[in-house]
PDB file of C-alpha atoms in Angstrom:
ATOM      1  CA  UNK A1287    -102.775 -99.370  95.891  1.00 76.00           C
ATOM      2  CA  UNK A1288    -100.449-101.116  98.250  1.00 80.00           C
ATOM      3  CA  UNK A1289    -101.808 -99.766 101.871  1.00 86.00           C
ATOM      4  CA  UNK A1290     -99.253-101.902 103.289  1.00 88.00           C
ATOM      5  CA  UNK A1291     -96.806-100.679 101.666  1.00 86.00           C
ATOM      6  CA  UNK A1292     -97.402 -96.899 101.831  1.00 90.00           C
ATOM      7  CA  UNK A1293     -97.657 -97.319 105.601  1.00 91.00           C
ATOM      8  CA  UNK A1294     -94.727 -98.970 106.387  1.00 89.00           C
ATOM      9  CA  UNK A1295     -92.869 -96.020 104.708  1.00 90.00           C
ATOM     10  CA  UNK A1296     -95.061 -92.992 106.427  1.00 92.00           C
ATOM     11  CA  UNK A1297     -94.774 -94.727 110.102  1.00 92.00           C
ATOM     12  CA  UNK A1298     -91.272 -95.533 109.758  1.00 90.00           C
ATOM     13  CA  UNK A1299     -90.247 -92.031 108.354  1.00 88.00           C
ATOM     14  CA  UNK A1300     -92.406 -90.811 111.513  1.00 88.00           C
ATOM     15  CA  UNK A1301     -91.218 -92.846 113.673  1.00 87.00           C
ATOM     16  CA  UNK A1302     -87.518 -91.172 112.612  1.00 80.00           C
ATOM     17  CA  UNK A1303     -88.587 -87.857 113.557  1.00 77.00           C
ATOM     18  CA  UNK A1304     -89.832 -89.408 116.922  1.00 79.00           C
ATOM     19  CA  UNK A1305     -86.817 -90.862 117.549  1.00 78.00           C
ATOM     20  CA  UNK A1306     -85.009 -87.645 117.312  1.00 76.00           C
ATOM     21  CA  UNK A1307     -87.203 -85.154 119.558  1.00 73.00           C
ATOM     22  CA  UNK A1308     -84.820 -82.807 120.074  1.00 75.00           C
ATOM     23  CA  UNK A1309     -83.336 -81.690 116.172  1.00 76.00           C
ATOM     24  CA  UNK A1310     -86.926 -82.733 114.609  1.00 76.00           C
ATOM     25  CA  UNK A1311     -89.138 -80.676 117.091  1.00 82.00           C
ATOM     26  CA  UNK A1312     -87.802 -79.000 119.639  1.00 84.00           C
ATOM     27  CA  UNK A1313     -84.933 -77.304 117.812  1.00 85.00           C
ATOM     28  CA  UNK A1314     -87.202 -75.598 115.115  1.00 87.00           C
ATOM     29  CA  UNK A1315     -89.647 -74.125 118.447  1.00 87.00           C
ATOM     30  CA  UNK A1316     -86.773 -73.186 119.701  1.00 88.00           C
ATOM     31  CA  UNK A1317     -85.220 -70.708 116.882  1.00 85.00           C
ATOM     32  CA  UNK A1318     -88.584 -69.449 116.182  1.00 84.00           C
ATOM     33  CA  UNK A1319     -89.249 -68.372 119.860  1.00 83.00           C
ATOM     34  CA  UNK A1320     -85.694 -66.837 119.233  1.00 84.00           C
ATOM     35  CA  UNK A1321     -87.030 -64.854 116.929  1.00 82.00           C
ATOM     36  CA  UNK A1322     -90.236 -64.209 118.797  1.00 79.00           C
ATOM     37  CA  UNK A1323     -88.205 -62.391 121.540  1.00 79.00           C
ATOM     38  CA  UNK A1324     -85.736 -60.486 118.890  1.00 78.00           C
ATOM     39  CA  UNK A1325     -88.527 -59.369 116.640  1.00 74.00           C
ATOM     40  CA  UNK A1326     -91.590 -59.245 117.989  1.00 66.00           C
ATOM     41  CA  UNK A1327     -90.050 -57.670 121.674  1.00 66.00           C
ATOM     42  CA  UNK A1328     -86.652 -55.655 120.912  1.00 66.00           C
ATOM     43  CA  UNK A1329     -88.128 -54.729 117.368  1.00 67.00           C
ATOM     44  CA  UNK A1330     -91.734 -54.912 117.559  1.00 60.00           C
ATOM     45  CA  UNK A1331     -91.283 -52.073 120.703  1.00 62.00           C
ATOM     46  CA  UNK A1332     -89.991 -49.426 117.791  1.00 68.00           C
ATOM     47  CA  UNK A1333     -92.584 -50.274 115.122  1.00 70.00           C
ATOM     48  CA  UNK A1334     -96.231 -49.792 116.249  1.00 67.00           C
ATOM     49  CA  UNK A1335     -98.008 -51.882 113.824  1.00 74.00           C
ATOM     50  CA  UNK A1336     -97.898 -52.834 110.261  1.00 78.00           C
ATOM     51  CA  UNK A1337    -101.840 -52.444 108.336  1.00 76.00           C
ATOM     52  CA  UNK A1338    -103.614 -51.999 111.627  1.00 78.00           C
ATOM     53  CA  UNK A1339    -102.251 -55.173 112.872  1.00 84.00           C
ATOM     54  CA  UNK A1340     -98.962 -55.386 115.565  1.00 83.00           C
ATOM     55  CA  UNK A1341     -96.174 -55.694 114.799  1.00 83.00           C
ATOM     56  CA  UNK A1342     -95.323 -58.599 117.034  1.00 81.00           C
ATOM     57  CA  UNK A1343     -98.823 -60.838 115.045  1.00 85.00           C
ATOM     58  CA  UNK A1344     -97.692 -59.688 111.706  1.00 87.00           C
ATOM     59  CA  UNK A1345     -94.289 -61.565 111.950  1.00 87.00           C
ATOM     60  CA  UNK A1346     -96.133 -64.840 113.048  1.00 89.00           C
ATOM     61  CA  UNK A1347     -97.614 -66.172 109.548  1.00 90.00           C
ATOM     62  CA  UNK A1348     -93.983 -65.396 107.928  1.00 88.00           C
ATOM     63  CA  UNK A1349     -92.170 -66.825 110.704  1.00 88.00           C
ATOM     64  CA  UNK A1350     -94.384 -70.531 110.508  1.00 91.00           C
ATOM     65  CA  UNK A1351     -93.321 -69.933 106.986  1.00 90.00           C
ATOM     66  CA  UNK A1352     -90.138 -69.561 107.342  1.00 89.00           C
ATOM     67  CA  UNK A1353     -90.410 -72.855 109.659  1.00 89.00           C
ATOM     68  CA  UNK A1354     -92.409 -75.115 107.518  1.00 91.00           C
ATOM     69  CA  UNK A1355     -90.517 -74.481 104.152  1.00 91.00           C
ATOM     70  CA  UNK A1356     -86.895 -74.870 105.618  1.00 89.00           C
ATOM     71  CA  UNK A1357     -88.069 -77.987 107.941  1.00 89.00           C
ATOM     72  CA  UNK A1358     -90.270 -79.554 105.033  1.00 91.00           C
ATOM     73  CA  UNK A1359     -87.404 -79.697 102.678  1.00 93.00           C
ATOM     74  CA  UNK A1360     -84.923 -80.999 104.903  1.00 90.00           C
ATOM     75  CA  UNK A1361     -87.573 -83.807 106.380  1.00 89.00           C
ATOM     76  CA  UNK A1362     -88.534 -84.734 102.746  1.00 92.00           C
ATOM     77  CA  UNK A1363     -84.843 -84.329 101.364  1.00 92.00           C
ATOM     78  CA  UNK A1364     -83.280 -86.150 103.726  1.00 90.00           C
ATOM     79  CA  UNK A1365     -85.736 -89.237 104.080  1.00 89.00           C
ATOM     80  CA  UNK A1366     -85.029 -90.601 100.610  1.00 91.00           C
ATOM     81  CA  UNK A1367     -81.497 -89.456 100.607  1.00 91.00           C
ATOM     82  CA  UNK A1368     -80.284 -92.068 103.444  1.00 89.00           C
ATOM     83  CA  UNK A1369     -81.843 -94.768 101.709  1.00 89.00           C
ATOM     84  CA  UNK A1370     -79.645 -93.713  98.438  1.00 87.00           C
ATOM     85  CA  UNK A1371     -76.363 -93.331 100.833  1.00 87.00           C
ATOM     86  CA  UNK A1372     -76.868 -96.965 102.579  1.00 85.00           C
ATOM     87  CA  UNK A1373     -78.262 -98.833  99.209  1.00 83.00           C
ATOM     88  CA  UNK A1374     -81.577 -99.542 100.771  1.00 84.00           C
ATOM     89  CA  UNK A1375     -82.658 -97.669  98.182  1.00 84.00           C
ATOM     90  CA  UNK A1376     -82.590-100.531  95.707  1.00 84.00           C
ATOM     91  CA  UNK A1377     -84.749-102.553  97.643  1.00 85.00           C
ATOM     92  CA  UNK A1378     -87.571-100.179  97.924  1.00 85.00           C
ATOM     93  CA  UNK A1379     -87.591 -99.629  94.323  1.00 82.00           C
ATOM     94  CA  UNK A1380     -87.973-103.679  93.601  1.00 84.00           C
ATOM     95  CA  UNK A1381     -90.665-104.188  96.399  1.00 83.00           C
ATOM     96  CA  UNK A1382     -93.936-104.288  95.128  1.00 86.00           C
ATOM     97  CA  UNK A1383     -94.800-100.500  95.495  1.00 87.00           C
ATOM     98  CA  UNK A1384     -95.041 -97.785  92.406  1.00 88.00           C
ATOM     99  CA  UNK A1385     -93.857 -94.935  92.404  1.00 85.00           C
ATOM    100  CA  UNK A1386     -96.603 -92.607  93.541  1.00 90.00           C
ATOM    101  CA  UNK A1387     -96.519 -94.896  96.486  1.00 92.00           C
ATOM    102  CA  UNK A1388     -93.418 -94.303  97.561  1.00 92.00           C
ATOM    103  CA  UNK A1389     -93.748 -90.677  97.275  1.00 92.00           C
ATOM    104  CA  UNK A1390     -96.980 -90.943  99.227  1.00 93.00           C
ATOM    105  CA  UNK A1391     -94.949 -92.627 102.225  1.00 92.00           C
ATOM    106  CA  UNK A1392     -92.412 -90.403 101.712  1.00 94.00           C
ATOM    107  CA  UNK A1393     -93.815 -86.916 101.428  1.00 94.00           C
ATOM    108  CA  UNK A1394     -96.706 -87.498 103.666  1.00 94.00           C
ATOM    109  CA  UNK A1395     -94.497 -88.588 106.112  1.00 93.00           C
ATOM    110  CA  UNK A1396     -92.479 -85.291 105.747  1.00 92.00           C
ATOM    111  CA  UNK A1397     -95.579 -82.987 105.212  1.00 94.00           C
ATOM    112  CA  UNK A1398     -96.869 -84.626 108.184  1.00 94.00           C
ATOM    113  CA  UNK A1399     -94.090 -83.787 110.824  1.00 92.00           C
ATOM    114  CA  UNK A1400     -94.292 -80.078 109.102  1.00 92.00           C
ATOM    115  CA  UNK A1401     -97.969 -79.611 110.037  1.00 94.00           C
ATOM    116  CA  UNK A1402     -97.660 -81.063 113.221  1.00 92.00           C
ATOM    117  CA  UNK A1403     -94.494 -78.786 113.742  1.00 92.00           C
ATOM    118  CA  UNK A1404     -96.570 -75.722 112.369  1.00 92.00           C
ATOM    119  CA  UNK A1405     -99.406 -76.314 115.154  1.00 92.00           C
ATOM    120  CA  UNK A1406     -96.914 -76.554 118.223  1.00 92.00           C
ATOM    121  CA  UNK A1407     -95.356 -73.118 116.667  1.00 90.00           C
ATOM    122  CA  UNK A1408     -98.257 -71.546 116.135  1.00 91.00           C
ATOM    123  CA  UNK A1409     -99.212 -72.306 120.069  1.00 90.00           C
ATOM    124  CA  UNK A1410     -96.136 -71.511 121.436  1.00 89.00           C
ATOM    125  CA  UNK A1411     -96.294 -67.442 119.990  1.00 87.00           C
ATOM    126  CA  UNK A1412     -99.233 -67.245 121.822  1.00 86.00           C
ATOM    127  CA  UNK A1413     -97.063 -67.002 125.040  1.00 85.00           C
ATOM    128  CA  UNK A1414     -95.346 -64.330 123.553  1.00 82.00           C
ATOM    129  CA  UNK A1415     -98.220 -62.221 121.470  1.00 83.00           C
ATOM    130  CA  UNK A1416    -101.450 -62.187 121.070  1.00 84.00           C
ATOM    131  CA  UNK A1417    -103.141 -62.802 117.761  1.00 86.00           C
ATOM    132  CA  UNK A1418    -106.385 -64.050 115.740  1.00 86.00           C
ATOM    133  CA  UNK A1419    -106.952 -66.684 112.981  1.00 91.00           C
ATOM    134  CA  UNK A1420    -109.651 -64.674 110.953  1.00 91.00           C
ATOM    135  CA  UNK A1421    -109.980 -67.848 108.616  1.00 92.00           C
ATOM    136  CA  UNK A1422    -109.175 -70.988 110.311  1.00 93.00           C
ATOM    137  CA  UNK A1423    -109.807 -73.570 107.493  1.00 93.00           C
ATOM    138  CA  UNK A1424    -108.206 -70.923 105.167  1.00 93.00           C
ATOM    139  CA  UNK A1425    -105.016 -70.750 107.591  1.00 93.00           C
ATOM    140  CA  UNK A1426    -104.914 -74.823 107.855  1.00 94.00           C
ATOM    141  CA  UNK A1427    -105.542 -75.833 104.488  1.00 93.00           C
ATOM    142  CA  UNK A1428    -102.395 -73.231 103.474  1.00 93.00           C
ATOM    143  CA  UNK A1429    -100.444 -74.863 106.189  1.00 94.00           C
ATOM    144  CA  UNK A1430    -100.804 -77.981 104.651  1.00 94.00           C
ATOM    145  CA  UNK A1431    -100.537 -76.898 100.893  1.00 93.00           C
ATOM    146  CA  UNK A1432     -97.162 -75.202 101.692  1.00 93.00           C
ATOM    147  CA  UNK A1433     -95.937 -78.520 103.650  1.00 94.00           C
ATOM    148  CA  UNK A1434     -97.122 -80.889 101.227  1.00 95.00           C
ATOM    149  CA  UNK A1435     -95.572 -78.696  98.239  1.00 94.00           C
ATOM    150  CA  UNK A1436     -92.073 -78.015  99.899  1.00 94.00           C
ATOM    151  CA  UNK A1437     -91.611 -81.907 101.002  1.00 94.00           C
ATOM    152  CA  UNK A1438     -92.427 -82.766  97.136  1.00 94.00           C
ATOM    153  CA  UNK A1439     -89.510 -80.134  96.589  1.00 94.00           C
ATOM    154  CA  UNK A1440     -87.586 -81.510  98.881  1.00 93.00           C
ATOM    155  CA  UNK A1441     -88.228 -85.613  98.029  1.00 94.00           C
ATOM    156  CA  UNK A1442     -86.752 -84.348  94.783  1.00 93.00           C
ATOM    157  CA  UNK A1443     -83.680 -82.407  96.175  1.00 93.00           C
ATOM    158  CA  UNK A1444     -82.937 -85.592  97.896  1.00 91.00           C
ATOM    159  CA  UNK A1445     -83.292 -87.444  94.300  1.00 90.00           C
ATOM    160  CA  UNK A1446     -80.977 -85.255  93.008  1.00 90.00           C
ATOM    161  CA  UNK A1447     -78.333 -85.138  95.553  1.00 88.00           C
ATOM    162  CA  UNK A1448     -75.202 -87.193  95.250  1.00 87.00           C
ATOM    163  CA  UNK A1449     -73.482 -85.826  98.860  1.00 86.00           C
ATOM    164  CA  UNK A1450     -74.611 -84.424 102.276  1.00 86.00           C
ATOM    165  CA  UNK A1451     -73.557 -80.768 100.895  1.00 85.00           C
ATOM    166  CA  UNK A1452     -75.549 -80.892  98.127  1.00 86.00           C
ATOM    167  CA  UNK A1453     -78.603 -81.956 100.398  1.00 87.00           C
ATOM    168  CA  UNK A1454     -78.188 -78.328 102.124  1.00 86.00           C
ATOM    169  CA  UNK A1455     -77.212 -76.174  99.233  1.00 87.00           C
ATOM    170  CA  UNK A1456     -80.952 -75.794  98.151  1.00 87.00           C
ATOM    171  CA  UNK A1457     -82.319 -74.840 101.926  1.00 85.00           C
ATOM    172  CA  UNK A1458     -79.319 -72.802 102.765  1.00 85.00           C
ATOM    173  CA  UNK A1459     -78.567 -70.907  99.701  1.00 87.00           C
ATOM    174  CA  UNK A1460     -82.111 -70.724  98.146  1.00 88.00           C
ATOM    175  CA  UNK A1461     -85.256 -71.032 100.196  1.00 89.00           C
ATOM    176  CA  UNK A1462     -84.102 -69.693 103.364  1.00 85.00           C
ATOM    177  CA  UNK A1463     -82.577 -66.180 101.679  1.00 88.00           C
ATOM    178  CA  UNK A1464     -85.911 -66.099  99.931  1.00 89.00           C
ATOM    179  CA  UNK A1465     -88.112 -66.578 102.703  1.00 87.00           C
ATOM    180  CA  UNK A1466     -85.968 -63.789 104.323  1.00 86.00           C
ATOM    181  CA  UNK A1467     -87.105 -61.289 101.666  1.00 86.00           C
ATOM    182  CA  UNK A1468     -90.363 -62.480 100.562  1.00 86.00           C
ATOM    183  CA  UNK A1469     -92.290 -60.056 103.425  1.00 84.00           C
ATOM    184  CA  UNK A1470     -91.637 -62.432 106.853  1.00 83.00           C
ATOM    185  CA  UNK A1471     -90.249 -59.413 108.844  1.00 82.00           C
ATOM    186  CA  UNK A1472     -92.525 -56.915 106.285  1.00 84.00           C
ATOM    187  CA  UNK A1473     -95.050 -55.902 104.076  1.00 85.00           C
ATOM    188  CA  UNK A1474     -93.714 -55.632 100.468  1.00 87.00           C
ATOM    189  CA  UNK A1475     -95.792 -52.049 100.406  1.00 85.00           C
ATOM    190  CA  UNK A1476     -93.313 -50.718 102.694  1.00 84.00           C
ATOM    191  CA  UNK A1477     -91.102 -50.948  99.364  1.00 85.00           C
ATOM    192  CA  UNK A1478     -90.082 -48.303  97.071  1.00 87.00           C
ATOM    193  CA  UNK A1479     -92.024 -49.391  93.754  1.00 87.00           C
ATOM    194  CA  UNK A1480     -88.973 -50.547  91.752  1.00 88.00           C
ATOM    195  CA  UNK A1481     -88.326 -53.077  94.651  1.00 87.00           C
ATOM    196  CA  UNK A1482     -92.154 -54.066  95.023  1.00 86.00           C
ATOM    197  CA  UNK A1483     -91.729 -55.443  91.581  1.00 87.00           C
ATOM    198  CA  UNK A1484     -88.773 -57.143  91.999  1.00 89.00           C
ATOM    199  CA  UNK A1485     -89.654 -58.319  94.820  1.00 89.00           C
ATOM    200  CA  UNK A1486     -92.876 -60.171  93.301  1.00 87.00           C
ATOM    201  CA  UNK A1487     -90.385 -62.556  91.141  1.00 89.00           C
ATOM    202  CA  UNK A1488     -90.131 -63.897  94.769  1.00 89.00           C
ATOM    203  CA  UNK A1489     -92.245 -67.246  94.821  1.00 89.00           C
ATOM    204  CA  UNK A1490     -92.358 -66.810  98.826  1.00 90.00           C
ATOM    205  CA  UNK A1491     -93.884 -63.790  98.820  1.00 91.00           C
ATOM    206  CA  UNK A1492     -97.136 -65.332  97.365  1.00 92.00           C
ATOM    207  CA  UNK A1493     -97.087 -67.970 100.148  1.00 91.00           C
ATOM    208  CA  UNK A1494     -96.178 -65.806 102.845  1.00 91.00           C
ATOM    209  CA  UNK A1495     -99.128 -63.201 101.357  1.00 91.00           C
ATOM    210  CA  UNK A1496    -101.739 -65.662 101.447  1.00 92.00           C
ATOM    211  CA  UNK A1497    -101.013 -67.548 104.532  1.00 93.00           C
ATOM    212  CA  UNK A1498    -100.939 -63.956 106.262  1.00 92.00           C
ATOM    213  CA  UNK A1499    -104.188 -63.004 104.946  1.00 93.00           C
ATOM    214  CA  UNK A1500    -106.142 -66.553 106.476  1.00 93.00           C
ATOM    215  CA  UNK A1501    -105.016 -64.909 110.163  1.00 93.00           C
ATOM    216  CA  UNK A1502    -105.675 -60.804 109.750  1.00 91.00           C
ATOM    217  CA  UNK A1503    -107.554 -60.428 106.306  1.00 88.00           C
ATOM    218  CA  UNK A1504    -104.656 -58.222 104.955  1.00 84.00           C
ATOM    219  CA  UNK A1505    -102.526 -59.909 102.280  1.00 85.00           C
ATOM    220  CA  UNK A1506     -99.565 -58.110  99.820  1.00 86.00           C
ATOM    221  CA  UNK A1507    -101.109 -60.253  96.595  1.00 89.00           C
ATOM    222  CA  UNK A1508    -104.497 -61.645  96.059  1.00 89.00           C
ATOM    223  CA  UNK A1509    -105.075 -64.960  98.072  1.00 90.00           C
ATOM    224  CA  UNK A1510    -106.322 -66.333  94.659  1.00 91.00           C
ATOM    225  CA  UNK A1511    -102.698 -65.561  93.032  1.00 91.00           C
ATOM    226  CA  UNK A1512    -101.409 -66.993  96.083  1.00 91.00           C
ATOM    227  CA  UNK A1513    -103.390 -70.452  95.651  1.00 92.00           C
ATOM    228  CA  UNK A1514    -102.463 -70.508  92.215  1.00 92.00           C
ATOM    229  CA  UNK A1515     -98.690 -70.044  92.675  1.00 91.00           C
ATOM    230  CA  UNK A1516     -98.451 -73.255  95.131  1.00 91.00           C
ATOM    231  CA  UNK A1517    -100.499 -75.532  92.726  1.00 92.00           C
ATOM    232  CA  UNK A1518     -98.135 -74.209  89.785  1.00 94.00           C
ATOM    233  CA  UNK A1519     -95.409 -74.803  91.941  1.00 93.00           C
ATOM    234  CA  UNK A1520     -96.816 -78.344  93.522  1.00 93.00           C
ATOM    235  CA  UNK A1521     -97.466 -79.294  89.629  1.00 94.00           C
ATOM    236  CA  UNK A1522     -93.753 -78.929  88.575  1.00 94.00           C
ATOM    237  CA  UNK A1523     -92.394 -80.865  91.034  1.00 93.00           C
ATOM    238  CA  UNK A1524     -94.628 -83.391  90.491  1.00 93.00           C
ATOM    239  CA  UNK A1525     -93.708 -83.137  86.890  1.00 93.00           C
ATOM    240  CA  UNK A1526     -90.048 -83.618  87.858  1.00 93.00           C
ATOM    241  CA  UNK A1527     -90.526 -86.276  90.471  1.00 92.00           C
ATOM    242  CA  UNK A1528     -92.813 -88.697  87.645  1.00 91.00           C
ATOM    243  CA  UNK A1529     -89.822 -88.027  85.057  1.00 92.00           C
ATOM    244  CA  UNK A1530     -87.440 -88.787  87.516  1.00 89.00           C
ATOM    245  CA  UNK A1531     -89.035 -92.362  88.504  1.00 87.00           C
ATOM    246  CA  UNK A1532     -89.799 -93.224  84.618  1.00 88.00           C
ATOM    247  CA  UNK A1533     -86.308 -92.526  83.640  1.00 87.00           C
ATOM    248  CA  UNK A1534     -84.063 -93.670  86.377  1.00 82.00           C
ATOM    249  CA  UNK A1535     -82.394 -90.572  86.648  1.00 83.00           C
ATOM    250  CA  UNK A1536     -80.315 -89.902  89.874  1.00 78.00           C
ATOM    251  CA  UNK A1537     -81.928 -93.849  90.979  1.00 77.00           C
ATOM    252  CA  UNK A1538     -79.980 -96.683  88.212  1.00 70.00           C
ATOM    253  CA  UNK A1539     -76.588 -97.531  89.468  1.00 62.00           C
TER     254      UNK A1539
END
């Protein structure tokens, strides 16, 4: 493997996000204490608690969530995108690094800044509720899973993209409506049954289910289902990414 390489991809992608304090980190802690105040104060106030737990805790999980999928795509997206708007692109594909290396630089880079973005959320709510981590490893190694997963989807979004709008349709129109109703603000049992079903075609709601479970123990699916539907969902990007790179799809002039 070319160390070299892979690191002078990961620092400089890094490096970007340091650069730009205010729209990388302090935007995102922003909106989420936003919602902090809305939900877990105006809203939380009218609804006791949600499975023994408060209602202002039970938002947090689905609120780093909704955090870490929007901000991992958008990282991951929108670091190989810029090198395919300047041309720069072209030269990273004839250095000597594969392609698994540059989606190591790449996505760890991305998964990185999620994670790191995760932790400073996840310390700021404590200033507004008070909650407990009943798993800790459980709760990190999700936070990490879901990061590293959404920046592969994202590396690929930016792939596929041929203009800035196309960069945002996915976040925008996709993930961020389904993060919305895959249990954030709410359990799915609160559900009539018709819409608990319909509501499990969600792919969020298995993330949001088994990150929720690492902090209180209480989870909508089975955290097993949950681990299983980010490796499926890791594994086809993956899939996607390694056809993309041994065709030349989206990469060949």
């Amino acid at each position: 493997m070319n160390h070299y390489g892979v690191k002078a991809i990961y620092f400089y992608e890094l490096a970007r996000a340091w650069r730009t304090l205010m729209q990388s980190i302090a935007s995102p802690v922003l909106s989420t204490s936003l919602y902090f105040i809305v939900f877990g104060s105006a809203i939380g106030s009218r609804i006791v608690e949600i499975d023994g737990i408060s209602y202002g805790a039970f938002i947090i999980p689905g609120l780093l969530m909704l955090t870490i999928l929007t901000e991992s795509t958008s990282n991951a997206s929108f670091g190989i995108y810029m090198p395919k708007f300047t041309g720069t692109i072209y030269e990273v594909l004839s250095a000597p690094v594969s392609g698994a290396e540059i989606i190591l630089g790449y996505v760890g880079a991305a998964a990185t800044k999620s994670v790191i973005l995760g932790l400073i959320i996840l310390a700021t709510a404590r200033l507004f509720v008070d909650y407990s981590i009943m798993h800790p490893v459980w709760m990190l190694m999700f936070l990490v899973l879901t990061a590293l997963t959404f920046s592969l989807l994202g590396f690929l979004i930016g792939l596929w993209a041929n203009s800035f709008e196309q960069l945002q349709i996915i976040p925008m129109m996709v993930i961020a409506p389904l993060t919305f109703l895959g249990g954030t603000f709410y359990s799915i049992n609160m559900l009539p049954d018709l819409w608990q079903k319909i509501t499990l075609l969600n792919p969020v709601v298995y993330l949001v289910s088994g990150f929720r479970w690492s902090f209180y123990g209480s989870a909508d699916v089975h955290v097993g289902i949950s681990l299983g539907m980010i490796a499926l969902f890791m594994a086809i990007c993956l899939g996607l990414i390694t056809w993309i790179f041994k065709t030349g799809y989206k990469l060949k002039p």
